[in-house]
């Protein structure tokens, strides 16, 4: 009897815990209050990070010019620290265009990147488009990214989708990583989702 390999079991577009990483983009003190639905972004980011901890996903978090825009907001930073996130400063809008971030991503060496952060139409979109063009599978959690206007947010999600980015939600990501109701992580994951 032959055994099935991961390739036989998983779809090409399916998130797999040992192939995925999380990139948190610029959820910072002075920018967050300007964002539409900031509570949704913070809640989504925290759930994603807490889920990342359960599924042992590597996490990177960026801060755009923190001297001027401030640090990562404490609820997100606390969740990021819980999962051992590496915090990196950047000047480039695209995280991939920042040498230190790019080197950290290459060192992690995972082909799937899950994005959360702000702003959807600037730093998130530029990172997503750069990553897709380098053959990463990119998943943007629509409920964990935000912009100052609904138009910018919605337009960016459409553009990313057209470019091959998977636009999804935090809950969908966590269930996809878990895969089964009898998985050891399921109950912990469910607690995060119910919060």
mmCIF file of C-alpha atoms in Angstrom:
data_model
loop_
_atom_site.group_PDB
_atom_site.id
_atom_site.type_symbol
_atom_site.label_atom_id
_atom_site.label_comp_id
_atom_site.label_asym_id
_atom_site.label_seq_id
_atom_site.Cartn_x
_atom_site.Cartn_y
_atom_site.Cartn_z
ATOM 1 C CA UNK A 1 0.000 0.000 0.000
ATOM 2 C CA UNK A 2 1.357 3.422 -0.916
ATOM 3 C CA UNK A 3 1.259 6.324 1.491
ATOM 4 C CA UNK A 4 0.106 9.759 0.491
ATOM 5 C CA UNK A 5 2.577 12.617 0.493
ATOM 6 C CA UNK A 6 1.699 16.173 1.515
ATOM 7 C CA UNK A 7 1.433 16.944 -2.179
ATOM 8 C CA UNK A 8 -1.322 14.327 -2.533
ATOM 9 C CA UNK A 9 -3.236 15.588 0.511
ATOM 10 C CA UNK A 10 -3.049 19.375 0.167
ATOM 11 C CA UNK A 11 -4.245 21.656 -2.621
ATOM 12 C CA UNK A 12 -1.686 23.984 -4.140
ATOM 13 C CA UNK A 13 -3.538 27.005 -2.669
ATOM 14 C CA UNK A 14 -4.057 25.532 0.797
ATOM 15 C CA UNK A 15 -2.380 26.956 3.871
ATOM 16 C CA UNK A 16 -0.206 24.419 5.669
ATOM 17 C CA UNK A 17 1.253 25.228 9.094
ATOM 18 C CA UNK A 18 4.783 24.021 8.361
ATOM 19 C CA UNK A 19 4.897 26.074 5.123
ATOM 20 C CA UNK A 20 3.415 29.353 6.431
ATOM 21 C CA UNK A 21 4.627 32.445 8.242
ATOM 22 C CA UNK A 22 2.949 35.678 9.392
ATOM 23 C CA UNK A 23 3.972 39.223 8.522
ATOM 24 C CA UNK A 24 2.484 42.019 10.664
ATOM 25 C CA UNK A 25 2.795 45.364 8.893
ATOM 26 C CA UNK A 26 2.971 48.692 10.736
ATOM 27 C CA UNK A 27 0.105 48.556 13.257
ATOM 28 C CA UNK A 28 1.490 51.644 14.967
ATOM 29 C CA UNK A 29 0.351 54.141 17.595
ATOM 30 C CA UNK A 30 -0.028 57.317 15.508
ATOM 31 C CA UNK A 31 -1.428 55.641 12.397
ATOM 32 C CA UNK A 32 -3.981 53.267 13.920
ATOM 33 C CA UNK A 33 -6.418 55.964 15.189
ATOM 34 C CA UNK A 34 -6.760 57.264 11.609
ATOM 35 C CA UNK A 35 -7.841 53.861 10.265
ATOM 36 C CA UNK A 36 -11.485 52.911 9.635
ATOM 37 C CA UNK A 37 -12.513 50.163 12.074
ATOM 38 C CA UNK A 38 -9.233 50.134 14.032
ATOM 39 C CA UNK A 39 -10.705 47.734 16.615
ATOM 40 C CA UNK A 40 -11.370 45.185 13.858
ATOM 41 C CA UNK A 41 -7.767 45.413 12.665
ATOM 42 C CA UNK A 42 -6.336 45.002 16.178
ATOM 43 C CA UNK A 43 -8.723 42.162 17.064
ATOM 44 C CA UNK A 44 -7.987 40.377 13.790
ATOM 45 C CA UNK A 45 -4.232 40.804 14.166
ATOM 46 C CA UNK A 46 -4.280 39.522 17.743
ATOM 47 C CA UNK A 47 -6.377 36.475 16.846
ATOM 48 C CA UNK A 48 -4.041 35.709 13.957
ATOM 49 C CA UNK A 49 -0.980 36.077 16.185
ATOM 50 C CA UNK A 50 -2.466 34.013 19.002
ATOM 51 C CA UNK A 51 -3.355 31.345 16.444
ATOM 52 C CA UNK A 52 0.160 31.558 15.014
ATOM 53 C CA UNK A 53 1.494 30.740 18.453
ATOM 54 C CA UNK A 54 -0.691 27.612 18.649
ATOM 55 C CA UNK A 55 0.366 26.439 15.188
ATOM 56 C CA UNK A 56 4.038 27.432 15.713
ATOM 57 C CA UNK A 57 4.211 29.808 12.749
ATOM 58 C CA UNK A 58 7.214 32.136 12.536
ATOM 59 C CA UNK A 59 6.227 35.809 12.807
ATOM 60 C CA UNK A 60 7.850 39.027 11.653
ATOM 61 C CA UNK A 61 6.461 42.455 12.558
ATOM 62 C CA UNK A 62 7.460 45.725 10.937
ATOM 63 C CA UNK A 63 7.375 49.329 12.059
ATOM 64 C CA UNK A 64 7.470 52.158 9.508
ATOM 65 C CA UNK A 65 9.643 55.022 10.755
ATOM 66 C CA UNK A 66 8.757 54.459 14.444
ATOM 67 C CA UNK A 67 10.348 57.774 15.532
ATOM 68 C CA UNK A 68 7.585 59.600 13.705
ATOM 69 C CA UNK A 69 4.689 57.112 13.644
ATOM 70 C CA UNK A 70 5.244 55.476 17.020
ATOM 71 C CA UNK A 71 5.701 51.881 18.032
ATOM 72 C CA UNK A 72 3.459 48.884 17.406
ATOM 73 C CA UNK A 73 0.310 49.254 19.555
ATOM 74 C CA UNK A 74 0.666 47.332 22.801
ATOM 75 C CA UNK A 75 -2.136 44.733 22.337
ATOM 76 C CA UNK A 76 -0.628 43.638 19.011
ATOM 77 C CA UNK A 77 2.933 43.876 20.310
ATOM 78 C CA UNK A 78 2.075 41.700 23.325
ATOM 79 C CA UNK A 79 0.564 39.008 21.098
ATOM 80 C CA UNK A 80 3.542 39.254 18.732
ATOM 81 C CA UNK A 81 5.993 38.801 21.603
ATOM 82 C CA UNK A 82 4.035 35.751 22.820
ATOM 83 C CA UNK A 83 4.832 33.992 19.563
ATOM 84 C CA UNK A 84 8.455 35.126 19.467
ATOM 85 C CA UNK A 85 8.037 37.651 16.667
ATOM 86 C CA UNK A 86 11.047 39.479 15.367
ATOM 87 C CA UNK A 87 10.372 43.248 15.248
ATOM 88 C CA UNK A 88 11.985 45.122 12.354
ATOM 89 C CA UNK A 89 12.086 48.803 11.394
ATOM 90 C CA UNK A 90 11.611 49.816 7.785
ATOM 91 C CA UNK A 91 11.718 52.882 5.592
ATOM 92 C CA UNK A 92 10.408 51.273 2.404
ATOM 93 C CA UNK A 93 6.634 51.013 2.124
ATOM 94 C CA UNK A 94 6.911 47.402 0.925
ATOM 95 C CA UNK A 95 8.337 45.145 3.608
ATOM 96 C CA UNK A 96 9.992 43.056 0.886
ATOM 97 C CA UNK A 97 11.823 46.159 -0.405
ATOM 98 C CA UNK A 98 13.453 46.669 3.018
ATOM 99 C CA UNK A 99 16.730 44.663 3.048
ATOM 100 C CA UNK A 100 16.500 43.649 6.730
ATOM 101 C CA UNK A 101 12.933 42.396 6.382
ATOM 102 C CA UNK A 102 13.695 40.612 3.122
ATOM 103 C CA UNK A 103 16.718 38.871 4.695
ATOM 104 C CA UNK A 104 14.616 37.789 7.690
ATOM 105 C CA UNK A 105 11.927 36.374 5.385
ATOM 106 C CA UNK A 106 14.486 34.520 3.288
ATOM 107 C CA UNK A 107 16.040 33.083 6.464
ATOM 108 C CA UNK A 108 12.635 31.766 7.574
ATOM 109 C CA UNK A 109 12.294 30.198 4.118
ATOM 110 C CA UNK A 110 8.561 29.497 3.993
ATOM 111 C CA UNK A 111 6.584 29.853 0.749
ATOM 112 C CA UNK A 112 3.296 31.034 2.303
ATOM 113 C CA UNK A 113 2.936 34.481 3.889
ATOM 114 C CA UNK A 114 -0.137 35.594 5.838
ATOM 115 C CA UNK A 115 -0.471 39.382 6.061
ATOM 116 C CA UNK A 116 -2.099 41.652 8.615
ATOM 117 C CA UNK A 117 -1.540 45.383 9.069
ATOM 118 C CA UNK A 118 -2.037 48.891 7.785
ATOM 119 C CA UNK A 119 -2.595 50.525 5.438
ATOM 120 C CA UNK A 120 -4.254 48.074 3.064
ATOM 121 C CA UNK A 121 -3.655 50.229 -0.016
ATOM 122 C CA UNK A 122 -0.083 51.250 0.812
ATOM 123 C CA UNK A 123 2.294 49.040 2.778
ATOM 124 C CA UNK A 124 0.143 45.894 2.823
ATOM 125 C CA UNK A 125 -0.599 46.075 -0.914
ATOM 126 C CA UNK A 126 2.989 46.855 -1.911
ATOM 127 C CA UNK A 127 4.350 43.976 0.182
ATOM 128 C CA UNK A 128 1.707 41.578 -1.134
ATOM 129 C CA UNK A 129 2.369 42.471 -4.774
ATOM 130 C CA UNK A 130 6.141 42.198 -4.308
ATOM 131 C CA UNK A 131 5.801 38.807 -2.612
ATOM 132 C CA UNK A 132 3.427 37.388 -5.230
ATOM 133 C CA UNK A 133 5.832 38.486 -7.967
ATOM 134 C CA UNK A 134 8.533 36.435 -6.208
ATOM 135 C CA UNK A 135 6.347 33.295 -6.189
ATOM 136 C CA UNK A 136 5.197 33.463 -2.567
ATOM 137 C CA UNK A 137 1.645 32.373 -1.844
ATOM 138 C CA UNK A 138 0.213 35.447 -0.116
ATOM 139 C CA UNK A 139 -2.893 35.445 2.092
ATOM 140 C CA UNK A 140 -4.302 38.812 3.169
ATOM 141 C CA UNK A 141 -6.786 38.727 6.045
ATOM 142 C CA UNK A 142 -9.409 41.294 5.018
ATOM 143 C CA UNK A 143 -10.576 41.614 8.634
ATOM 144 C CA UNK A 144 -7.051 42.258 9.909
ATOM 145 C CA UNK A 145 -5.993 45.002 7.494
ATOM 146 C CA UNK A 146 -7.266 48.552 7.215
ATOM 147 C CA UNK A 147 -7.020 51.935 5.522
ATOM 148 C CA UNK A 148 -8.209 55.447 6.303
ATOM 149 C CA UNK A 149 -11.041 55.121 3.784
ATOM 150 C CA UNK A 150 -13.304 52.261 2.754
ATOM 151 C CA UNK A 151 -12.619 53.049 -0.899
ATOM 152 C CA UNK A 152 -8.856 52.618 -0.499
ATOM 153 C CA UNK A 153 -9.330 49.429 1.527
ATOM 154 C CA UNK A 154 -11.775 47.824 -0.908
ATOM 155 C CA UNK A 155 -9.889 48.879 -4.025
ATOM 156 C CA UNK A 156 -6.624 47.480 -2.663
ATOM 157 C CA UNK A 157 -8.235 44.126 -1.801
ATOM 158 C CA UNK A 158 -9.599 43.907 -5.370
ATOM 159 C CA UNK A 159 -6.245 44.788 -6.908
ATOM 160 C CA UNK A 160 -4.408 42.243 -4.771
ATOM 161 C CA UNK A 161 -6.952 39.539 -5.609
ATOM 162 C CA UNK A 162 -6.505 40.265 -9.336
ATOM 163 C CA UNK A 163 -2.727 39.911 -8.884
ATOM 164 C CA UNK A 164 -3.043 36.443 -7.357
ATOM 165 C CA UNK A 165 -3.207 37.252 -3.639
ATOM 166 C CA UNK A 166 -5.641 35.112 -1.644
ATOM 167 C CA UNK A 167 -7.998 37.484 0.166
ATOM 168 C CA UNK A 168 -9.440 35.693 3.173
ATOM 169 C CA UNK A 169 -10.295 36.174 6.872
ATOM 170 C CA UNK A 170 -8.528 35.363 10.119
ATOM 171 C CA UNK A 171 -11.068 32.717 11.092
ATOM 172 C CA UNK A 172 -10.781 31.051 7.695
ATOM 173 C CA UNK A 173 -6.969 31.005 8.010
ATOM 174 C CA UNK A 174 -7.066 29.434 11.466
ATOM 175 C CA UNK A 175 -9.522 26.722 10.454
ATOM 176 C CA UNK A 176 -7.468 25.965 7.360
ATOM 177 C CA UNK A 177 -4.287 25.636 9.419
ATOM 178 C CA UNK A 178 -6.074 23.375 11.903
ATOM 179 C CA UNK A 179 -7.676 21.135 9.236
ATOM 180 C CA UNK A 180 -9.535 18.776 11.637
ATOM 181 C CA UNK A 181 -11.836 18.991 14.657
ATOM 182 C CA UNK A 182 -9.795 16.272 16.372
ATOM 183 C CA UNK A 183 -6.482 18.105 15.887
ATOM 184 C CA UNK A 184 -4.653 18.790 19.166
ATOM 185 C CA UNK A 185 -4.790 22.562 18.496
ATOM 186 C CA UNK A 186 -8.526 22.689 17.789
ATOM 187 C CA UNK A 187 -9.842 23.579 21.263
ATOM 188 C CA UNK A 188 -7.250 26.298 21.810
ATOM 189 C CA UNK A 189 -7.986 27.697 18.362
ATOM 190 C CA UNK A 190 -11.703 27.725 19.070
ATOM 191 C CA UNK A 191 -11.120 29.738 22.254
ATOM 192 C CA UNK A 192 -9.233 32.358 20.247
ATOM 193 C CA UNK A 193 -12.016 32.590 17.673
ATOM 194 C CA UNK A 194 -14.739 32.931 20.346
ATOM 195 C CA UNK A 195 -12.992 35.895 22.037
#
